[in-house]
Coordinates of C-alpha atoms in Angstrom, one line a residue:
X298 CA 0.0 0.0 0.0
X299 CA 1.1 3.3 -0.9
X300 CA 2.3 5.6 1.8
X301 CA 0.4 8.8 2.1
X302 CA 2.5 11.9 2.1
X303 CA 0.8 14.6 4.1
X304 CA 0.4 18.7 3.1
X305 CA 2.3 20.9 5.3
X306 CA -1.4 22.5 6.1
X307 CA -2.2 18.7 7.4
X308 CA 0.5 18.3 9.0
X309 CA 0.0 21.5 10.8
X310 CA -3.5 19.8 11.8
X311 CA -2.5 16.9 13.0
X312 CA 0.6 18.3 15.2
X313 CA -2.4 21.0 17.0
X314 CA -4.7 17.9 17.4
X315 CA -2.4 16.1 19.7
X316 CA -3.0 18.6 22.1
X317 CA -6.1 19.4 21.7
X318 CA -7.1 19.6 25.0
X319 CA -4.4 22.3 25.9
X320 CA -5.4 24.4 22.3
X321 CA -9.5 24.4 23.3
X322 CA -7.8 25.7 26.6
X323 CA -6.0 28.5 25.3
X324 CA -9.2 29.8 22.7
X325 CA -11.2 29.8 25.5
X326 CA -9.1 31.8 28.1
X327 CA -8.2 33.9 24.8
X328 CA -12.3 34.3 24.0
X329 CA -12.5 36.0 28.1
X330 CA -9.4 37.8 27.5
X331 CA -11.3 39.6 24.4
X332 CA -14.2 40.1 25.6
X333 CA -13.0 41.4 29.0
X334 CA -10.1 43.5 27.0
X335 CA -13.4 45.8 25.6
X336 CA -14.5 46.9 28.5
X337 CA -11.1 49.4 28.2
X338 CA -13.2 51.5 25.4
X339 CA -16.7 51.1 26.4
X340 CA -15.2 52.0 30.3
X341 CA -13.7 55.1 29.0
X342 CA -16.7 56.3 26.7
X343 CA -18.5 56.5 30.3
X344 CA -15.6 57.9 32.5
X345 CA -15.3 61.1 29.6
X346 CA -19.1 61.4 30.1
X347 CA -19.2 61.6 33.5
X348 CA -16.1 63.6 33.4
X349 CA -18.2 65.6 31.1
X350 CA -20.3 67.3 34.5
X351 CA -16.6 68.8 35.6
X352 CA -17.4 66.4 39.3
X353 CA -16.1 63.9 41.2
X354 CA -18.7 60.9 41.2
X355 CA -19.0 57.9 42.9
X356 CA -20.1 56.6 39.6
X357 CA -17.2 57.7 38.3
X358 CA -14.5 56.0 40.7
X359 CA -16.7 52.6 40.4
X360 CA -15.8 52.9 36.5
X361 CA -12.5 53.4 36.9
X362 CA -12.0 50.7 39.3
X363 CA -14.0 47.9 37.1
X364 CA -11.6 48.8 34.2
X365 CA -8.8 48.7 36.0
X366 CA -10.1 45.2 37.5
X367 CA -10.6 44.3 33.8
X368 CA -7.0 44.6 32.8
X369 CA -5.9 42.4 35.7
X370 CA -8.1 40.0 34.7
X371 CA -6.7 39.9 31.2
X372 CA -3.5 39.4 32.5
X373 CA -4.5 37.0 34.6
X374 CA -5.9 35.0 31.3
X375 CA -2.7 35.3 29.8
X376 CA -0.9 34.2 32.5
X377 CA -2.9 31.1 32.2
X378 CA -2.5 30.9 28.5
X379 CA 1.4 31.3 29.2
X380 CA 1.5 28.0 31.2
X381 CA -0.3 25.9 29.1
X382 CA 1.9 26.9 26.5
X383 CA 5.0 25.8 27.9
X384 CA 3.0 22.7 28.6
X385 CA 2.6 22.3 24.9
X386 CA 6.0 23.3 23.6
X387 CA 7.7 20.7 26.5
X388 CA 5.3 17.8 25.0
X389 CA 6.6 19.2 21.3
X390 CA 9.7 18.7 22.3
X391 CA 9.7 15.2 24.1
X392 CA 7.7 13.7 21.0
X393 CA 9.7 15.0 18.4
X394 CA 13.0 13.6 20.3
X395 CA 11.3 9.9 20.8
X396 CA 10.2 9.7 17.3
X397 CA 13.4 10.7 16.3
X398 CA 15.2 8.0 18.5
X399 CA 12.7 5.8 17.2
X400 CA 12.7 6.0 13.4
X401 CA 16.0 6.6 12.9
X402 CA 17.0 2.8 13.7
X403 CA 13.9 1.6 12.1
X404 CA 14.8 2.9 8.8
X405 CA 14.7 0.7 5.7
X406 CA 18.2 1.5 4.2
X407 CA 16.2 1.9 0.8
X408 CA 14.6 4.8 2.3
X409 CA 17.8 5.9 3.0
X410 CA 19.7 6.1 -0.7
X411 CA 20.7 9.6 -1.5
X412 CA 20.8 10.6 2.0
X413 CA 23.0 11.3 4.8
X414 CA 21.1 10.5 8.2
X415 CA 23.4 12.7 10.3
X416 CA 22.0 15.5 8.0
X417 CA 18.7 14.3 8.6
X418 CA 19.4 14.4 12.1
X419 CA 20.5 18.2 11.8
X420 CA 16.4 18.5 11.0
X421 CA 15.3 17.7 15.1
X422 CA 16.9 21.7 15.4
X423 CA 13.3 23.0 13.5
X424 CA 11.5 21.7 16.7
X425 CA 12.9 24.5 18.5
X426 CA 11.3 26.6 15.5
X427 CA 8.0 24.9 16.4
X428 CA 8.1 25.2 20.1
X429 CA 8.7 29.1 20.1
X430 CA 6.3 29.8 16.9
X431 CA 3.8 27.6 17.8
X432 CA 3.5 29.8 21.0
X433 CA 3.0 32.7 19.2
X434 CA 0.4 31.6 17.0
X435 CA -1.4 29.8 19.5
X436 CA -1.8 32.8 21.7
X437 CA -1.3 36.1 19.8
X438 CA -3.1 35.0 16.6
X439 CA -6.7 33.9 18.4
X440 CA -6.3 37.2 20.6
X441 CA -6.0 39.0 17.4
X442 CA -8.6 37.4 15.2
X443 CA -11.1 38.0 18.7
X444 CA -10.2 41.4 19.0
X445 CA -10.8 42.2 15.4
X446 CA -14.6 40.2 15.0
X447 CA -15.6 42.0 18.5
X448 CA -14.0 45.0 17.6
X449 CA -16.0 45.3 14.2
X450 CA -19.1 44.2 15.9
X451 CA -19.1 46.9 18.9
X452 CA -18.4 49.1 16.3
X453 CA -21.3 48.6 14.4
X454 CA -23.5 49.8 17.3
X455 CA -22.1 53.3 16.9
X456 CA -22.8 53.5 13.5
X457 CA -23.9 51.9 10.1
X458 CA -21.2 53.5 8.4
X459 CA -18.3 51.1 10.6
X460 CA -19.9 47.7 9.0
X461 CA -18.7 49.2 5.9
X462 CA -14.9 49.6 7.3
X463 CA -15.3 46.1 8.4
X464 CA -16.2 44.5 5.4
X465 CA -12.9 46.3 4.1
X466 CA -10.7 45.5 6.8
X467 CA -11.9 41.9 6.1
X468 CA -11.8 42.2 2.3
X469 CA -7.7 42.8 3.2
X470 CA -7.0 40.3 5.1
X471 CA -8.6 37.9 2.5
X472 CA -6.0 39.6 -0.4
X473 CA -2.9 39.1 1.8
X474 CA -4.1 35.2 2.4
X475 CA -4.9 34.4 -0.9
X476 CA -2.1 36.2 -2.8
X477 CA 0.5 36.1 -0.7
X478 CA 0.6 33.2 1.6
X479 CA 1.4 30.3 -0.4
X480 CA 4.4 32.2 -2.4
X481 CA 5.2 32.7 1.1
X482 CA 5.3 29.6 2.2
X483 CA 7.4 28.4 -1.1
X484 CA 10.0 31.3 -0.3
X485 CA 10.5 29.9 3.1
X486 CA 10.7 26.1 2.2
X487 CA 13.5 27.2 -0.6
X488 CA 15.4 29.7 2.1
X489 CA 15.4 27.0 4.3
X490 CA 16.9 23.9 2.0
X491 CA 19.4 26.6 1.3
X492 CA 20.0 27.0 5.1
X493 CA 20.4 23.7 5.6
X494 CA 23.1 23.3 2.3
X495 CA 25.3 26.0 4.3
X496 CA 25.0 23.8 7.5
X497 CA 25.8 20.4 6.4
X498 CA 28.8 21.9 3.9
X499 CA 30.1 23.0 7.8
X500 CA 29.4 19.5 9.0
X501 CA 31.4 18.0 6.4
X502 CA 34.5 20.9 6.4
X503 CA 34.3 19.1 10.6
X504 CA 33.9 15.9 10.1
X505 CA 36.6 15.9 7.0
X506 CA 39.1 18.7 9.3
X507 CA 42.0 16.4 8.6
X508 CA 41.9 16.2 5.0
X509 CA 41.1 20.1 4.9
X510 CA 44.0 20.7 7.4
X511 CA 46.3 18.8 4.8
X512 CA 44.6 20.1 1.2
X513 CA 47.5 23.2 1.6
X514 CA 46.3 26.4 -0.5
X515 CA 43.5 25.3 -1.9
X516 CA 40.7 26.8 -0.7
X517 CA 37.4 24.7 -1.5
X518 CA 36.2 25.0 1.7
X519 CA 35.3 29.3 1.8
X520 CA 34.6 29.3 -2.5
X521 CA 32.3 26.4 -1.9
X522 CA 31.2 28.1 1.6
X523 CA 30.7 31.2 -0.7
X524 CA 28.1 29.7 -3.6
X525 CA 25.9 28.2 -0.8
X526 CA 26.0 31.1 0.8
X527 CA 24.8 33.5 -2.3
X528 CA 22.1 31.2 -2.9
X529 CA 21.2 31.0 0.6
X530 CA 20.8 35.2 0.6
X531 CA 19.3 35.0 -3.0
X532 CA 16.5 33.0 -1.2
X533 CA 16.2 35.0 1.9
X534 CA 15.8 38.4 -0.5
X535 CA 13.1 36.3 -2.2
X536 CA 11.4 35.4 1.0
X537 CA 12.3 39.0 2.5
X538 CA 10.0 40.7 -1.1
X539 CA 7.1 39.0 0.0
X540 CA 7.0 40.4 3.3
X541 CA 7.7 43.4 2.1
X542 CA 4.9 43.2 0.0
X543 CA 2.1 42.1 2.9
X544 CA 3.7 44.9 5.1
X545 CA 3.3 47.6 2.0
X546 CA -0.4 46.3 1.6
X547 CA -0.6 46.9 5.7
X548 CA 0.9 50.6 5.4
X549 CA -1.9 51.5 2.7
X550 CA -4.6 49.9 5.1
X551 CA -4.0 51.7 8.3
X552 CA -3.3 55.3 6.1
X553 CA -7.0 54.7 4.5
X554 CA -8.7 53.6 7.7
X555 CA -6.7 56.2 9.7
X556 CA -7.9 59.0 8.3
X557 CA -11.7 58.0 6.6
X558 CA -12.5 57.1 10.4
X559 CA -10.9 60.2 11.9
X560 CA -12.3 62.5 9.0
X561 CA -15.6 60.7 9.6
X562 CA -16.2 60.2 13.4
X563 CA -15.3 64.0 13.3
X564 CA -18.0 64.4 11.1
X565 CA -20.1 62.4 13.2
X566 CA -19.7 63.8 15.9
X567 CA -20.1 67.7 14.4
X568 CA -23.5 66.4 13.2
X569 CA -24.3 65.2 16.8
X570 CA -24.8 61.9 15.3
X571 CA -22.0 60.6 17.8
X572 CA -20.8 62.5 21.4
X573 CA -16.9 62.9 22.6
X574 CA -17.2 59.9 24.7
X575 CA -18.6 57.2 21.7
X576 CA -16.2 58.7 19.2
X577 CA -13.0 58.5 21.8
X578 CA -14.3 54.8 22.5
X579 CA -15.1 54.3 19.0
X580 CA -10.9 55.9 18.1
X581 CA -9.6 52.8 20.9
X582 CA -11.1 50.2 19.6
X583 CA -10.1 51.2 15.4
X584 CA -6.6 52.1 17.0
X585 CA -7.4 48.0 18.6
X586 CA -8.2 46.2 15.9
X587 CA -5.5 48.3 13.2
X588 CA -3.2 47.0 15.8
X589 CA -4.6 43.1 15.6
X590 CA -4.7 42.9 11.7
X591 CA -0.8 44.5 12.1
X592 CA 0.0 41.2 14.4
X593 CA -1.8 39.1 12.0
X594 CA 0.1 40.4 8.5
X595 CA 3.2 40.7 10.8
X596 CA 3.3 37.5 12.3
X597 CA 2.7 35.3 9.4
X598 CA 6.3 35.3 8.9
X599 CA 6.6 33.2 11.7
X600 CA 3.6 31.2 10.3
X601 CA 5.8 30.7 7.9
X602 CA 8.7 29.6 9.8
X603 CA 6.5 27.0 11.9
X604 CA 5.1 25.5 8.2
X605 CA 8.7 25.3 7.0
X606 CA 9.6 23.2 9.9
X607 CA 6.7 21.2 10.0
X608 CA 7.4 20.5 6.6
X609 CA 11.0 19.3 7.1
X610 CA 10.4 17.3 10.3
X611 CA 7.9 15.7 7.8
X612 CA 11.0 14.8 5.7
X613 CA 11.9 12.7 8.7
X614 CA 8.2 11.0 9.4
X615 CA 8.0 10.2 5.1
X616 CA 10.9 7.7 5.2
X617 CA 9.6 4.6 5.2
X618 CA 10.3 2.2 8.1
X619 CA 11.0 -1.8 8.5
X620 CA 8.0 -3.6 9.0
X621 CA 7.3 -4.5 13.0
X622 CA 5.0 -7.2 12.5
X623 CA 5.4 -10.9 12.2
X624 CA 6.3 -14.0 13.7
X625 CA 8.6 -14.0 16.4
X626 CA 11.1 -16.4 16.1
X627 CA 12.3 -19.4 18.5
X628 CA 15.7 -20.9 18.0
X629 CA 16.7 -23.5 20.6
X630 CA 19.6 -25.4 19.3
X631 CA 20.0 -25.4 15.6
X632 CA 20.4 -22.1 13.2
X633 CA 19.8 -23.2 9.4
X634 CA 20.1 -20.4 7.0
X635 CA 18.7 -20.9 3.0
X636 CA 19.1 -17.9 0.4
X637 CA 17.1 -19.1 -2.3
X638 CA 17.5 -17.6 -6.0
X639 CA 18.4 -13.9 -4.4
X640 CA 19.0 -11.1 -6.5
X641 CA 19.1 -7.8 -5.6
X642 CA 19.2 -4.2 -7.9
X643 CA 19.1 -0.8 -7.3
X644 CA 17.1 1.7 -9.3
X645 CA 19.7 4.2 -10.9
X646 CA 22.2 0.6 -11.6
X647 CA 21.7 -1.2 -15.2
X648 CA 22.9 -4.3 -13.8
X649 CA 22.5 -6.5 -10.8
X650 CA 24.0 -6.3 -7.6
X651 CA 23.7 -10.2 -7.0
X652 CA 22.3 -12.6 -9.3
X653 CA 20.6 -15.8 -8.8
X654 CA 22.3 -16.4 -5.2
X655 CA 21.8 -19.7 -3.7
X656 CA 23.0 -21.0 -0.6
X657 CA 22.5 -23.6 2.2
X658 CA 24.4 -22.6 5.6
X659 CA 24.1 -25.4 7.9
X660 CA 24.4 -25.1 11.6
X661 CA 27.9 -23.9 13.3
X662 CA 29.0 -23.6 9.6
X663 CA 31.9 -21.2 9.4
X664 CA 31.2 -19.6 5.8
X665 CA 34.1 -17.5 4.4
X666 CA 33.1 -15.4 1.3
X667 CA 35.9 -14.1 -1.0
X668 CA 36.0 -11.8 -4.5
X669 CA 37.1 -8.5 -5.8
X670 CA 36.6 -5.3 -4.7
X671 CA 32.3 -4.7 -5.7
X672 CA 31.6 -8.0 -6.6
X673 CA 28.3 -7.9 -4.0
X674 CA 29.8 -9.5 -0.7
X675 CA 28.7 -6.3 1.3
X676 CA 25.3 -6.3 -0.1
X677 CA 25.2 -10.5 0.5
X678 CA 25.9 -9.7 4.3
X679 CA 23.5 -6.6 4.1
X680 CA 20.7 -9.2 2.9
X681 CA 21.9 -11.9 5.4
X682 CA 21.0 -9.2 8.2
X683 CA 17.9 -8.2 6.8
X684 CA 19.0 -4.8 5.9
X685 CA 17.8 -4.8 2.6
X686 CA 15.2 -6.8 1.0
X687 CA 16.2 -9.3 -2.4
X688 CA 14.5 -7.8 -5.5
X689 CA 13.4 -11.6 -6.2
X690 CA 14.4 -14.8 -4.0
X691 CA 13.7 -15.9 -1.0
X692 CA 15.6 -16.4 2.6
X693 CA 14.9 -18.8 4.8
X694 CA 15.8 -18.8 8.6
X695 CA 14.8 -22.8 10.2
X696 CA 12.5 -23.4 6.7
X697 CA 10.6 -20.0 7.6
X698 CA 10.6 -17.2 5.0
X699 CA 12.3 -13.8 6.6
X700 CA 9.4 -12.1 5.1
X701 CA 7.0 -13.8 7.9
X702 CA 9.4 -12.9 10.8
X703 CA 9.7 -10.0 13.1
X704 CA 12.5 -8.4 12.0
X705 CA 14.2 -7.2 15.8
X706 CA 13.0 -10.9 17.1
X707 CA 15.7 -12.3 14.1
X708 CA 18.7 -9.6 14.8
X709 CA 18.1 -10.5 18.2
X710 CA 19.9 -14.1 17.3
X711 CA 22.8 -12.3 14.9
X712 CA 25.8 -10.5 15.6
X713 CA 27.7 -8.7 13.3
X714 CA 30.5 -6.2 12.3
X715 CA 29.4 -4.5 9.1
X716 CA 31.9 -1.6 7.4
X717 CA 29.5 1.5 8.1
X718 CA 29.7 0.6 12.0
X719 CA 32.0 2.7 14.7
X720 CA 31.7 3.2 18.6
X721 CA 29.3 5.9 19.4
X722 CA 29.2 8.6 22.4
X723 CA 28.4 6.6 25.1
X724 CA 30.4 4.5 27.8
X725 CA 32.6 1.4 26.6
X726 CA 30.0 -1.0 28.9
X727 CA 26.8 0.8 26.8
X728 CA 28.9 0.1 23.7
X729 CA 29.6 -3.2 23.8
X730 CA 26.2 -4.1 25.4
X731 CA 23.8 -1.7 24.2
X732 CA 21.9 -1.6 27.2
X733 CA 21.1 -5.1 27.1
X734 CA 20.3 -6.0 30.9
X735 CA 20.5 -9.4 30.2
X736 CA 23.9 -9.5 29.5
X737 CA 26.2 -10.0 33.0
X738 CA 29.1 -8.1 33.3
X739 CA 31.1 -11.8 33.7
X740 CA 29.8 -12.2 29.4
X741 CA 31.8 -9.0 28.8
X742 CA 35.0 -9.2 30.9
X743 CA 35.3 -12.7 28.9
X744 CA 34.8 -11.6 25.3
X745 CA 37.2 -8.3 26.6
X746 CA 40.2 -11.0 27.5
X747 CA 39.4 -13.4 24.4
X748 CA 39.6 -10.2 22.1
X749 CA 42.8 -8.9 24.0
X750 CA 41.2 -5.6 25.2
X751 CA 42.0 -6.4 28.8
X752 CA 45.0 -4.5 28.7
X753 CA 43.5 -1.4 26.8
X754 CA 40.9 -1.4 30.0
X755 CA 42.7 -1.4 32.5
X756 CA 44.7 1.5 30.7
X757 CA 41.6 3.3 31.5
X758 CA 41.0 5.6 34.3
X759 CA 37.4 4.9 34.8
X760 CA 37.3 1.4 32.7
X761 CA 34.0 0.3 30.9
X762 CA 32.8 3.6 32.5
X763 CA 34.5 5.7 30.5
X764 CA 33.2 7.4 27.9
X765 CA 33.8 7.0 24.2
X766 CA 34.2 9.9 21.3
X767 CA 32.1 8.9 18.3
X768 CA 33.4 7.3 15.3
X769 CA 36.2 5.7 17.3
X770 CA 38.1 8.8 17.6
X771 CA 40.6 9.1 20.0
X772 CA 42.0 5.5 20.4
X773 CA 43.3 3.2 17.7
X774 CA 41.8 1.5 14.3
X775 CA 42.4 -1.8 15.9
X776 CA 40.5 -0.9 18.9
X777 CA 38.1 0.1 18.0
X778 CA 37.4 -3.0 15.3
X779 CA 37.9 -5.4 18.6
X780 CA 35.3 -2.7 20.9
X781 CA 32.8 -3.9 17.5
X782 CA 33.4 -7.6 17.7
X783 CA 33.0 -7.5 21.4
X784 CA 29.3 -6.3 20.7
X785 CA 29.0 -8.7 18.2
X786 CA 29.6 -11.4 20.0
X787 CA 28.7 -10.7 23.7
X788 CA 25.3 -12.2 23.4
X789 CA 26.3 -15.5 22.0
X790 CA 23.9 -15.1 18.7
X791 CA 23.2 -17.5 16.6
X792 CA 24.4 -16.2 13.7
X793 CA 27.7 -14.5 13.2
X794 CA 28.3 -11.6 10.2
X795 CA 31.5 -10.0 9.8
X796 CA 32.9 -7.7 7.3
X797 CA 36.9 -7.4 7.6
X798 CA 36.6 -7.6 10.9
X799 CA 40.9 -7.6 11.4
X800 CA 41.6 -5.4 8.8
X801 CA 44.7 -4.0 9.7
X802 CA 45.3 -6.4 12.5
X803 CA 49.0 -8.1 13.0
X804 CA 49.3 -11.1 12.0
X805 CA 49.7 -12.5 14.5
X806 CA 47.2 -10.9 16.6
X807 CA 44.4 -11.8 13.9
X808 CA 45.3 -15.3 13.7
X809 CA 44.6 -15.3 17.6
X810 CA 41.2 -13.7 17.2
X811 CA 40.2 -15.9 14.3
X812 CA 41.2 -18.9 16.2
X813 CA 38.6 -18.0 19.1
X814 CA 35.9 -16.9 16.7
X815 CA 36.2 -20.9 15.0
X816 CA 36.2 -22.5 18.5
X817 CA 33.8 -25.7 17.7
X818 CA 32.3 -25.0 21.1
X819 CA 31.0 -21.7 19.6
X820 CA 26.6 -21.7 19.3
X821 CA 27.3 -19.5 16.3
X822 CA 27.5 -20.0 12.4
X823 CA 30.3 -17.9 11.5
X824 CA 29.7 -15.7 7.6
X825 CA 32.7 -13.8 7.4
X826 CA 33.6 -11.5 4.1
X827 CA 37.8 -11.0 4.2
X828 CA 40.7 -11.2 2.3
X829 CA 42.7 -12.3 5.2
X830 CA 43.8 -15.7 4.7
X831 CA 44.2 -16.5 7.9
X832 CA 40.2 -17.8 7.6
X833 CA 41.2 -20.2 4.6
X834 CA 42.2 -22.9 7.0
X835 CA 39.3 -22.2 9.3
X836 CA 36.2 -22.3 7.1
X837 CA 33.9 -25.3 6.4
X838 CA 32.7 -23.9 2.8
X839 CA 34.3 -20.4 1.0
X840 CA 32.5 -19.0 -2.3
X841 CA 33.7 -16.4 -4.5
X842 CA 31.7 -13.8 -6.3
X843 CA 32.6 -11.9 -9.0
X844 CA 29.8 -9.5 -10.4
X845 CA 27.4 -10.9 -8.2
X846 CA 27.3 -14.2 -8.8
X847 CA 29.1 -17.4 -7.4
X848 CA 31.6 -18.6 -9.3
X849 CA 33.1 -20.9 -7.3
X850 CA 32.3 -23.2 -4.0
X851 CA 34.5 -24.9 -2.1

């Protein structure tokens, strides 16, 4: 089935409807504050016409107290509104961060072509955008649109002539939204993927520094730095016209409502049709509701900004995950592993990957598969894991299709050391155990002295406790390889996938470590990809691929 993708508007929707409860809250506190916030004009009409009589009345000091009370009151909303704002932006922020953590490991790798998922991670910084614009248009926007329909509608007691200015003031509002929100909106989405070109260029002069440090006189970095840049401020002028533009339609508003109500009223009240009092009222509340449509045109840049965010968090949501459903799978004793008729393409590749891959991995098997450079061993062990799906063919895990199995209940039962994988900030005990409570700390100082990290522990000031630098930096290539098979094989799986996993070892160190990986009173089946040949004399069965297919089986 075909996966829905949303419209920023809907998106929009579906974030407020989460909460609701907390939004109904804030219209209804925001309806008191704006009908309360009009007793300030109609208050005042009555103190200027008692004040009118040149006395001191008890009338009069009632009045002023009861408007005064009514401003307190209207702070007293807000105050309200306030907290259940921060309510809303704290649950923004906690749900945005979980289904970050949780769809980022759930990704099919698919999903991921043509992307880089620390980039994508840069995206959890439009939350912040959300939470503080959200907050804004939650409570400023309602205030505004109250203040201008009870405004208009007081107004219209005073005089006939006002339901005409309202029409107007509507008619305006209607233009800017029609004709100017949606290039808005386009501007904003553009600025921002330009925004976020500048960023990750900085994320990769960091993450590269070495090979920039090294590169001499060139100077890639600030001529590259330079084009994003332009194009980021060629958006942002584009973005910045449009505002311009809704602001310019604004001026030309409040000029002609300025001065046809002043000219008016003045006539109004020469003609007696309106005293001192209505027409000072009458003066607060246009001076009211200029100042709410000016918070309206005014703030939808920052309707803007929350859209644009919504839309790229969305980026995040669209990627499509692995499924979560099916059977969860037993193993007691014996692991048997089928790949029948697998192939496996890509979409922007003529040719296959793998071609019409068969194999039979028995039980405790140690399977060592050899071949050049892109001959498809990667994506065999990628397919093995169930990171990728086989265009056509079949695997089988104890007879069962992998298709029918819950996906986390099978890598529960592998281990593996895959190319793309380094330590990450955390501990050297979360590292190797990934917060698995079921593993003892007796497992972990045993795979530690069978891998020969003892000695690099106890080098350590705080030992597993201490806490790694991600990507491995900071301690040795061969370190950090033997920190990956220690994860990999902690648990005891079932099934065993390694990719080079002593690349640049000694020789005699690797032949150490392979010799305790091949123990026979191992639980595991062993598929290693290498080109040590070291493994040669350990492995049961070895194929060779060359363009994806088997050529040879021993």
């Amino acid at each position: 089935m075909a996966k829905t993708i949303l419209t920023t508007t809907q998106r929009l929707i579906g974030l407020l409807k989460l909460d609701k409860k907390d939004i109904k809250q804030i219209f209804f506190y925001a309806i008191f504050a704006g009908i309360v916030s009009l007793s300030l004009p109609l208050g005042i009409q009555a103190i200027i016409n008692l004040l009118q009589s040149a006395q001191i009345s008890t009338s009069w000091m009632v009045l002023v107290g009861l408007v005064t009370l009514g401003v307190v009151f209207v702070g007293v909303l807000q105050l309200m509104q306030i907290r259940i704002i921060e309510n809303v932006q704290q649950k923004i922020f906690t749900r945005s961060s979980f289904e970050f953590a949780y769809r980022f490991p759930k990704m099919t790798m698919q999903g991921l072509n043509g992307s880089y998922p620390p980039e994508l991670a840069n995206r959890f910084f439009d939350t912040l955008t959300v939470q503080k614009g959200l907050s804004k248009i939650l409570i400023e926007f309602p205030a505004a649109l109250l203040q201008i329909i009870f405004g208009l509608i007081l107004l219209s007691f005073y005089h006939p002539f006002f339901i005409i200015y309202g029409f107007l003031l509507l008619l305006l509002v209607y233009i800017v939204f029609k004709f100017t929100a949606q290039k808005g909106l386009e501007t904003s989405l553009e600025e921002s993927n330009s925004k976020y070109k500048v960023a990750h260029w900085l994320q990769e002069i960091a993450r590269s520094i070495l090979s920039f440090k090294l590169s001499g006189k060139t100077s890639l970095a600030m001529h590259k730095n330079d084009r994003l840049v332009t194009n980021y401020l060629e958006e942002r002028e584009k973005h910045f016209n449009v505002l311009i533009l809704q602001f310019m339609q604004l001026i030309g508003f409040k000029v002609l409502v300025t001065a046809g109500l002043l000219i008016i009223g003045g006539l109004l009240v020469l003609n007696q049709r309106m005293n001192i009092g209505q027409f000072v009222a009458a003066e607060i509340i246009i001076l009211l509701v200029i100042a709410s449509v000016e918070k309206l045109i005014l703030g939808l840049e920052t309707i803007y900004d929350v859209l644009t965010s919504i839309e790229k968090l969305g980026k995040i949501v669209d990627k499509p995950l692995e499924s979560q459903e099916g059977e969860l799978l037993t193993v007691n004793n014996e692991f048997y592993l089928e790949l029948d008729d697998i192939s496996y393409a890509v979409p922007d590749r003529d040719d296959k990957i793998l071609s019409n891959i068969t194999l039979q991995i028995q039980p405790k098997q140690t399977l060592l598969i050899t071949g050049q450079n892109g001959s498809g061993k990667s994506t065999l062990l990628k397919l093995i894991a169930g990171l990728i799906t086989p265009t056509s063919g079949k695997i089988y895990i104890n007879n069962k299709s992998l298709l029918g199995i819950n996906i986390n209940s099978y890598r529960s039962f592998i281990g593996q050391t895959l190319a793309q994988e380094m330590p990450f900030e955390g501990t050297l005990l979360e590292n190797i155990t990934f917060g698995d409570k079921n593993i003892t700390l007796d497992q972990v100082n045993d795979v530690i002295k069978n891998l020969g990290l003892k000695d690099y522990v106890k080098s350590l000031q705080l030992g597993l406790k201490t806490m790694l630098y991600p990507e491995g930096k900071g301690m040795s290539f061969t370190i950090s390889k033997k920190i990956m098979l220690a994860r990999s094989i902690v648990k005891s799986p079932k099934l065993l996938l390694l990719k080079e996993p002593l690349e640049q070892f000694e020789t005699k160190e690797a032949q150490k470590i392979i010799e305790y990986l091949t123990l026979p009173s191992h639980d595991w089946t062993l598929v290693v990809v290498s080109h040590n040949k070291n493994w040669l004399s350990k492995a049961n069965n070895i194929i060779e691929l060359d363009k994806g297919r088997i050529i040879n089986k021993k």
